[in-house]
mmCIF file of C-alpha atoms in Angstrom:
data_model
loop_
_atom_site.group_PDB
_atom_site.id
_atom_site.type_symbol
_atom_site.label_atom_id
_atom_site.label_comp_id
_atom_site.label_asym_id
_atom_site.label_seq_id
_atom_site.Cartn_x
_atom_site.Cartn_y
_atom_site.Cartn_z
ATOM 1 C CA MET A 16 6.839 -2.923 -18.147
ATOM 2 C CA LYS A 17 5.668 -4.936 -15.169
ATOM 3 C CA PHE A 18 4.984 -3.523 -11.699
ATOM 4 C CA ALA A 19 4.104 -5.136 -8.377
ATOM 5 C CA VAL A 20 1.957 -2.931 -6.116
ATOM 6 C CA ILE A 21 1.987 -3.259 -2.318
ATOM 7 C CA SER A 22 0.865 -1.374 0.772
ATOM 8 C CA GLU A 23 0.559 -1.748 4.551
ATOM 9 C CA VAL A 24 3.818 -3.566 5.266
ATOM 10 C CA CYS A 25 3.421 -2.218 8.808
ATOM 11 C CA GLY A 26 6.859 -3.170 10.099
ATOM 12 C CA ASN A 27 6.144 -6.842 9.420
ATOM 13 C CA LEU A 28 9.481 -8.026 8.052
ATOM 14 C CA VAL A 29 8.424 -11.680 7.996
ATOM 15 C CA ALA A 30 5.518 -10.912 5.656
ATOM 16 C CA LEU A 31 7.613 -8.552 3.511
ATOM 17 C CA GLN A 32 10.281 -11.214 2.993
ATOM 18 C CA ALA A 33 7.628 -13.778 2.017
ATOM 19 C CA PHE A 34 6.241 -11.331 -0.543
ATOM 20 C CA LEU A 35 9.710 -10.660 -1.964
ATOM 21 C CA ALA A 36 10.320 -14.390 -2.388
ATOM 22 C CA ASP A 37 6.980 -14.805 -4.160
ATOM 23 C CA VAL A 38 7.244 -11.785 -6.439
ATOM 24 C CA ALA A 39 10.788 -12.758 -7.454
ATOM 25 C CA LYS A 40 9.183 -15.537 -9.525
ATOM 26 C CA ARG A 41 7.124 -13.016 -11.525
ATOM 27 C CA ASN A 42 9.926 -10.962 -13.115
ATOM 28 C CA VAL A 43 8.660 -7.484 -12.248
ATOM 29 C CA ASP A 44 10.602 -4.373 -13.237
ATOM 30 C CA PHE A 45 9.662 -2.314 -10.185
ATOM 31 C CA ILE A 46 7.749 -2.608 -6.924
ATOM 32 C CA LEU A 47 5.410 0.273 -6.089
ATOM 33 C CA CYS A 48 4.918 0.770 -2.341
ATOM 34 C CA LEU A 49 1.959 2.954 -1.347
ATOM 35 C CA GLY A 50 3.050 3.726 2.208
ATOM 36 C CA ASN A 51 2.468 2.593 5.798
ATOM 37 C CA PHE A 52 5.511 0.359 5.625
ATOM 38 C CA LEU A 53 6.853 1.366 9.059
ATOM 39 C CA GLY A 54 4.339 0.310 11.595
ATOM 40 C CA PHE A 55 2.971 -0.498 13.818
ATOM 41 C CA GLY A 56 5.262 -3.509 13.773
ATOM 42 C CA PRO A 57 8.439 -4.874 15.352
ATOM 43 C CA ARG A 58 10.885 -4.373 12.421
ATOM 44 C CA PRO A 59 10.257 -0.881 11.002
ATOM 45 C CA ILE A 60 13.873 0.052 10.210
ATOM 46 C CA GLU A 61 14.518 -3.115 8.221
ATOM 47 C CA CYS A 62 11.309 -2.525 6.251
ATOM 48 C CA LEU A 63 12.296 1.097 5.598
ATOM 49 C CA ASN A 64 15.656 0.015 4.196
ATOM 50 C CA ILE A 65 14.014 -2.503 1.868
ATOM 51 C CA VAL A 66 11.241 -0.319 0.438
ATOM 52 C CA THR A 67 13.637 2.533 -0.295
ATOM 53 C CA GLY A 68 15.893 0.209 -2.294
ATOM 54 C CA LYS A 69 16.678 0.445 -6.021
ATOM 55 C CA GLN A 70 13.796 -1.709 -7.258
ATOM 56 C CA PHE A 71 11.175 0.233 -5.284
ATOM 57 C CA ARG A 72 9.185 3.364 -6.038
ATOM 58 C CA THR A 73 7.697 4.444 -2.707
ATOM 59 C CA THR A 74 5.307 7.089 -1.409
ATOM 60 C CA LYS A 75 4.902 7.950 2.240
ATOM 61 C CA GLY A 76 1.776 7.071 4.183
ATOM 62 C CA SER A 77 0.295 8.679 7.262
ATOM 63 C CA LEU A 78 2.571 6.751 9.627
ATOM 64 C CA GLU A 79 5.720 7.747 7.752
ATOM 65 C CA PHE A 80 4.576 11.366 7.913
ATOM 66 C CA LEU A 81 3.821 11.202 11.638
ATOM 67 C CA ALA A 82 7.039 9.358 12.435
ATOM 68 C CA SER A 83 9.309 11.815 10.623
ATOM 69 C CA GLU A 84 7.876 15.282 11.306
ATOM 70 C CA SER A 85 9.563 17.255 14.085
ATOM 71 C CA ALA A 86 6.167 18.430 15.326
ATOM 72 C CA ILE A 87 2.734 16.968 14.699
ATOM 73 C CA ALA A 88 0.199 19.673 13.909
ATOM 74 C CA GLY A 89 -3.535 19.346 13.428
ATOM 75 C CA PRO A 90 -5.953 16.625 14.522
ATOM 76 C CA VAL A 91 -4.722 13.037 14.276
ATOM 77 C CA SER A 92 -7.130 10.166 14.885
ATOM 78 C CA LEU A 93 -4.995 7.731 16.873
ATOM 79 C CA SER A 94 -5.985 5.695 19.895
ATOM 80 C CA ASP A 95 -3.943 5.876 23.105
ATOM 81 C CA GLU A 96 -2.259 2.598 22.190
ATOM 82 C CA GLU A 97 -1.434 3.863 18.694
ATOM 83 C CA TRP A 98 0.079 7.034 20.151
ATOM 84 C CA HIS A 99 2.239 4.849 22.397
ATOM 85 C CA MET A 100 3.387 2.776 19.402
ATOM 86 C CA LEU A 101 4.066 5.941 17.391
ATOM 87 C CA LEU A 102 6.340 7.276 20.136
ATOM 88 C CA TRP A 103 8.069 3.872 20.272
ATOM 89 C CA LEU A 104 8.640 4.129 16.527
ATOM 90 C CA ARG A 105 9.891 7.734 16.551
ATOM 91 C CA ASN A 106 12.418 6.887 19.271
ATOM 92 C CA ARG A 107 13.960 4.201 17.058
ATOM 93 C CA LEU A 108 14.451 6.317 13.959
ATOM 94 C CA SER A 109 17.809 8.021 13.468
ATOM 95 C CA GLU A 110 18.038 11.559 12.086
ATOM 96 C CA ASN A 111 19.130 10.172 8.715
ATOM 97 C CA GLU A 112 16.185 7.765 8.652
ATOM 98 C CA GLN A 113 13.760 10.569 9.493
ATOM 99 C CA LYS A 114 15.304 12.671 6.725
ATOM 100 C CA LYS A 115 14.874 9.783 4.280
ATOM 101 C CA LEU A 116 11.193 9.572 5.237
ATOM 102 C CA ARG A 117 10.641 13.309 4.817
ATOM 103 C CA GLN A 118 12.116 13.135 1.315
ATOM 104 C CA LEU A 119 9.598 10.546 0.148
ATOM 105 C CA PRO A 120 6.810 12.001 -2.027
ATOM 106 C CA MET A 121 3.135 11.943 -1.080
ATOM 107 C CA LYS A 122 2.177 11.267 -4.714
ATOM 108 C CA LEU A 123 4.115 9.748 -7.576
ATOM 109 C CA LYS A 124 3.350 9.382 -11.280
ATOM 110 C CA ILE A 125 4.575 6.206 -12.981
ATOM 111 C CA HIS A 126 4.681 5.614 -16.739
ATOM 112 C CA LEU A 127 3.251 2.192 -17.565
ATOM 113 C CA THR A 128 4.748 2.158 -21.056
ATOM 114 C CA ASP A 129 8.105 3.262 -22.432
ATOM 115 C CA LYS A 130 6.320 5.848 -24.590
ATOM 116 C CA GLY A 131 4.590 7.326 -21.536
ATOM 117 C CA ASP A 132 1.183 7.298 -23.225
ATOM 118 C CA GLN A 133 -0.457 5.543 -20.267
ATOM 119 C CA SER A 134 0.416 6.229 -16.636
ATOM 120 C CA LEU A 135 -0.717 5.604 -13.087
ATOM 121 C CA LEU A 136 -0.714 7.802 -10.005
ATOM 122 C CA MET A 137 0.183 6.321 -6.651
ATOM 123 C CA CYS A 138 -0.469 7.755 -3.199
ATOM 124 C CA HIS A 139 -1.503 6.420 0.172
ATOM 125 C CA THR A 140 -5.077 7.408 0.928
ATOM 126 C CA SER A 141 -6.663 10.166 -1.144
ATOM 127 C CA LEU A 142 -6.124 12.683 -3.939
ATOM 128 C CA GLU A 143 -8.545 15.022 -2.205
ATOM 129 C CA ASP A 144 -6.788 15.383 1.126
ATOM 130 C CA GLU A 145 -3.420 13.917 2.067
ATOM 131 C CA ASN A 146 -4.492 13.745 5.722
ATOM 132 C CA VAL A 147 -7.563 11.561 5.157
ATOM 133 C CA ASN A 148 -7.245 8.446 7.327
ATOM 134 C CA ASP A 149 -10.216 6.451 6.020
ATOM 135 C CA SER A 150 -9.546 4.125 3.099
ATOM 136 C CA ALA A 151 -11.412 4.493 -0.190
ATOM 137 C CA ASP A 152 -13.494 1.337 0.162
ATOM 138 C CA ASN A 153 -17.014 2.362 -0.867
ATOM 139 C CA THR A 154 -18.590 3.274 -4.195
ATOM 140 C CA MET A 155 -19.228 6.975 -3.465
ATOM 141 C CA ARG A 156 -15.731 7.639 -2.150
ATOM 142 C CA ILE A 157 -14.075 5.790 -5.038
ATOM 143 C CA HIS A 158 -16.096 7.692 -7.651
ATOM 144 C CA THR A 159 -14.977 10.915 -5.936
ATOM 145 C CA GLU A 160 -11.333 9.862 -6.204
ATOM 146 C CA LEU A 161 -11.716 8.787 -9.842
ATOM 147 C CA GLY A 162 -13.458 12.081 -10.627
ATOM 148 C CA LEU A 163 -10.490 13.985 -9.201
ATOM 149 C CA LEU A 164 -8.116 11.811 -11.203
ATOM 150 C CA ALA A 165 -9.995 12.559 -14.432
ATOM 151 C CA LYS A 166 -10.190 16.287 -13.674
ATOM 152 C CA GLU A 167 -6.591 16.847 -12.607
ATOM 153 C CA TYR A 168 -4.605 14.303 -14.628
ATOM 154 C CA ARG A 169 -6.550 13.680 -17.851
ATOM 155 C CA GLN A 170 -4.079 15.688 -19.947
ATOM 156 C CA GLU A 171 -1.166 13.672 -18.558
ATOM 157 C CA GLY A 172 -2.522 10.306 -19.697
ATOM 158 C CA VAL A 173 -3.120 9.067 -16.142
ATOM 159 C CA ASN A 174 -6.110 6.744 -15.878
ATOM 160 C CA VAL A 175 -5.063 4.416 -13.031
ATOM 161 C CA LEU A 176 -5.056 5.430 -9.357
ATOM 162 C CA CYS A 177 -3.322 3.190 -6.811
ATOM 163 C CA LEU A 178 -4.324 3.780 -3.183
ATOM 164 C CA GLY A 179 -3.386 1.909 -0.009
ATOM 165 C CA ASN A 180 -4.594 2.067 3.603
ATOM 166 C CA ASN A 181 -6.731 -1.070 3.414
ATOM 167 C CA SER A 182 -6.361 -4.671 4.566
ATOM 168 C CA TYR A 183 -7.956 -6.396 1.551
ATOM 169 C CA PRO A 184 -7.772 -5.790 -2.215
ATOM 170 C CA ILE A 185 -10.191 -3.454 -3.989
ATOM 171 C CA PHE A 186 -10.781 -2.810 -7.686
ATOM 172 C CA MET A 187 -13.237 -0.451 -9.357
ATOM 173 C CA SER A 188 -13.563 1.213 -12.751
ATOM 174 C CA SER A 189 -15.265 4.513 -13.545
ATOM 175 C CA ARG A 190 -17.993 2.596 -15.385
ATOM 176 C CA GLY A 191 -18.634 0.320 -12.392
ATOM 177 C CA GLN A 192 -21.617 0.602 -10.087
ATOM 178 C CA HIS A 193 -20.205 -1.449 -7.228
ATOM 179 C CA VAL A 194 -16.835 -1.952 -5.572
ATOM 180 C CA GLU A 195 -15.040 -5.162 -6.550
ATOM 181 C CA ARG A 196 -13.533 -6.704 -3.416
ATOM 182 C CA ASN A 197 -11.225 -9.266 -4.920
ATOM 183 C CA CYS A 198 -10.567 -11.505 -1.943
ATOM 184 C CA ASP A 199 -11.940 -14.483 -3.889
ATOM 185 C CA ARG A 200 -10.751 -13.476 -7.383
ATOM 186 C CA PHE A 201 -7.010 -13.982 -7.186
ATOM 187 C CA GLY A 202 -5.258 -14.897 -10.401
ATOM 188 C CA GLN A 203 -8.002 -13.386 -12.573
ATOM 189 C CA LYS A 204 -6.798 -10.921 -15.204
ATOM 190 C CA PHE A 205 -8.477 -7.522 -15.564
ATOM 191 C CA HIS A 206 -7.818 -5.459 -18.697
ATOM 192 C CA LEU A 207 -7.477 -1.688 -18.192
ATOM 193 C CA SER A 208 -8.517 0.328 -21.234
ATOM 194 C CA MET A 209 -7.578 3.944 -21.949
ATOM 195 C CA GLY A 210 -11.234 4.922 -22.164
ATOM 196 C CA HIS A 211 -11.917 4.434 -18.446
ATOM 197 C CA TYR A 212 -10.455 5.279 -15.053
ATOM 198 C CA TYR A 213 -9.509 2.660 -12.461
ATOM 199 C CA LEU A 214 -8.856 2.480 -8.731
ATOM 200 C CA ILE A 215 -6.553 -0.282 -7.532
ATOM 201 C CA ASN A 216 -5.891 -1.127 -3.890
ATOM 202 C CA PRO A 217 -3.493 -4.065 -3.430
ATOM 203 C CA GLY A 218 -4.601 -4.854 0.110
ATOM 204 C CA SER A 219 -2.044 -5.520 2.823
ATOM 205 C CA ILE A 220 1.355 -7.156 3.169
ATOM 206 C CA GLY A 221 1.787 -7.010 6.931
ATOM 207 C CA ARG A 222 -1.495 -5.863 8.440
ATOM 208 C CA PRO A 223 -4.033 -8.541 9.500
ATOM 209 C CA PRO A 224 -6.743 -8.810 6.811
ATOM 210 C CA ASP A 225 -10.230 -7.619 7.740
ATOM 211 C CA SER A 226 -11.962 -10.202 5.563
ATOM 212 C CA PRO A 227 -13.470 -13.647 6.244
ATOM 213 C CA LEU A 228 -12.070 -14.810 2.899
ATOM 214 C CA LEU A 229 -8.444 -14.206 3.892
ATOM 215 C CA LYS A 230 -6.486 -16.024 6.587
ATOM 216 C CA LYS A 231 -4.408 -14.220 9.205
ATOM 217 C CA ASP A 232 -1.213 -15.489 7.585
ATOM 218 C CA GLU A 233 -2.050 -14.222 4.090
ATOM 219 C CA SER A 234 -0.707 -11.109 2.383
ATOM 220 C CA THR A 235 -2.071 -9.661 -0.848
ATOM 221 C CA TYR A 236 -0.568 -7.642 -3.671
ATOM 222 C CA ALA A 237 -1.239 -6.699 -7.280
ATOM 223 C CA ILE A 238 0.725 -6.826 -10.514
ATOM 224 C CA ILE A 239 0.123 -4.361 -13.340
ATOM 225 C CA GLU A 240 1.641 -5.287 -16.691
ATOM 226 C CA ALA A 241 1.808 -3.164 -19.829
ATOM 227 C CA ASP A 242 2.450 -5.103 -23.035
ATOM 228 C CA GLY A 243 2.150 -2.747 -25.969
ATOM 229 C CA LYS A 244 -1.253 -1.090 -25.675
ATOM 230 C CA ASP A 245 -2.635 -3.851 -23.426
ATOM 231 C CA VAL A 246 -2.514 -3.053 -19.698
ATOM 232 C CA SER A 247 -3.636 -5.787 -17.322
ATOM 233 C CA LEU A 248 -4.049 -6.284 -13.587
ATOM 234 C CA VAL A 249 -3.839 -9.472 -11.508
ATOM 235 C CA TYR A 250 -4.177 -9.842 -7.726
ATOM 236 C CA TYR A 251 -2.116 -12.398 -5.798
ATOM 237 C CA ARG A 252 -1.942 -13.674 -2.255
ATOM 238 C CA VAL A 253 0.961 -15.260 -0.402
ATOM 239 C CA ARG A 254 1.216 -16.947 2.985
ATOM 240 C CA TYR A 255 3.859 -16.109 5.549
ATOM 241 C CA ALA A 256 5.004 -17.514 8.904
ATOM 242 C CA VAL A 257 2.720 -15.399 11.070
ATOM 243 C CA GLU A 258 3.879 -17.246 14.193
ATOM 244 C CA LEU A 259 7.349 -15.709 13.725
ATOM 245 C CA HIS A 260 5.802 -12.242 13.475
ATOM 246 C CA ILE A 261 3.779 -12.886 16.644
ATOM 247 C CA LYS A 262 6.969 -13.989 18.415
ATOM 248 C CA GLU A 263 8.688 -10.727 17.449
ATOM 249 C CA LEU A 264 5.687 -8.672 18.593
ATOM 250 C CA LYS A 265 5.780 -10.359 22.003
ATOM 251 C CA GLU A 266 9.545 -9.901 22.304
ATOM 252 C CA LYS A 267 9.120 -6.156 21.635
ATOM 253 C CA LYS A 268 6.371 -5.975 24.300
ATOM 254 C CA PHE A 269 3.486 -5.060 21.988
ATOM 255 C CA SER A 270 0.135 -5.206 23.775
ATOM 256 C CA HIS A 271 -1.832 -8.455 24.044
ATOM 257 C CA ALA A 272 -4.762 -6.800 22.248
ATOM 258 C CA TYR A 273 -2.570 -5.902 19.272
ATOM 259 C CA VAL A 274 -0.946 -9.343 19.116
ATOM 260 C CA ARG A 275 -4.353 -11.059 19.151
ATOM 261 C CA GLN A 276 -5.199 -9.471 15.784
ATOM 262 C CA PHE A 277 -2.682 -11.855 14.197
ATOM 263 C CA GLU A 278 -3.705 -14.988 16.092
#
């Protein structure tokens, strides 16, 4: 079985289409989407329709939760501009689209092999708290997540955790002492053994990368492949026509400050 893993489409249809064209060459069985596919971006409905298609296995992120709930309870760390964009998004979703979002799971277990003897767990931000907004991008936080994975899912054969909510790829194993930020290690194959636990973050499809090693017009994703007992991971990057995305942002009257992140 072969899986592509993506996150942070963020309503960026131009970037999503570029990814789909690139991944079509790699013969994957399914595409795993870790959430935050809606926004904040100019084409959220089109992105929703794609990532809930037959080839996708999708979990909801914080934005999908906020956009689909009838009432937002509890503290939410959004800026004034983000609140404005959230309201813009909610006003564009039909009742059926909101229902589709509410039906998406927060967590999803995926068998990597036909026998089901090795599996991964996918969710958006954290096993500890579904409302955590900060990405797992430091050694202490990742070891916490991997510890929870080992404690709660050991008996189910789950040793791979896929998390999103980040703008560059991350990889770390339970035996590692430091986070592997793979912005300069694309195309390198990592082998995932049953004796260890792994955190995989594919980076971002449609969100501007917060890394000097990635260009504004570059998306990143991962591919996990299980061939017999061998499970491997490779990160990829793909360029897209960011100027078309900027044009759509301006046409939809997104703020100058937000548009500048892509320039």
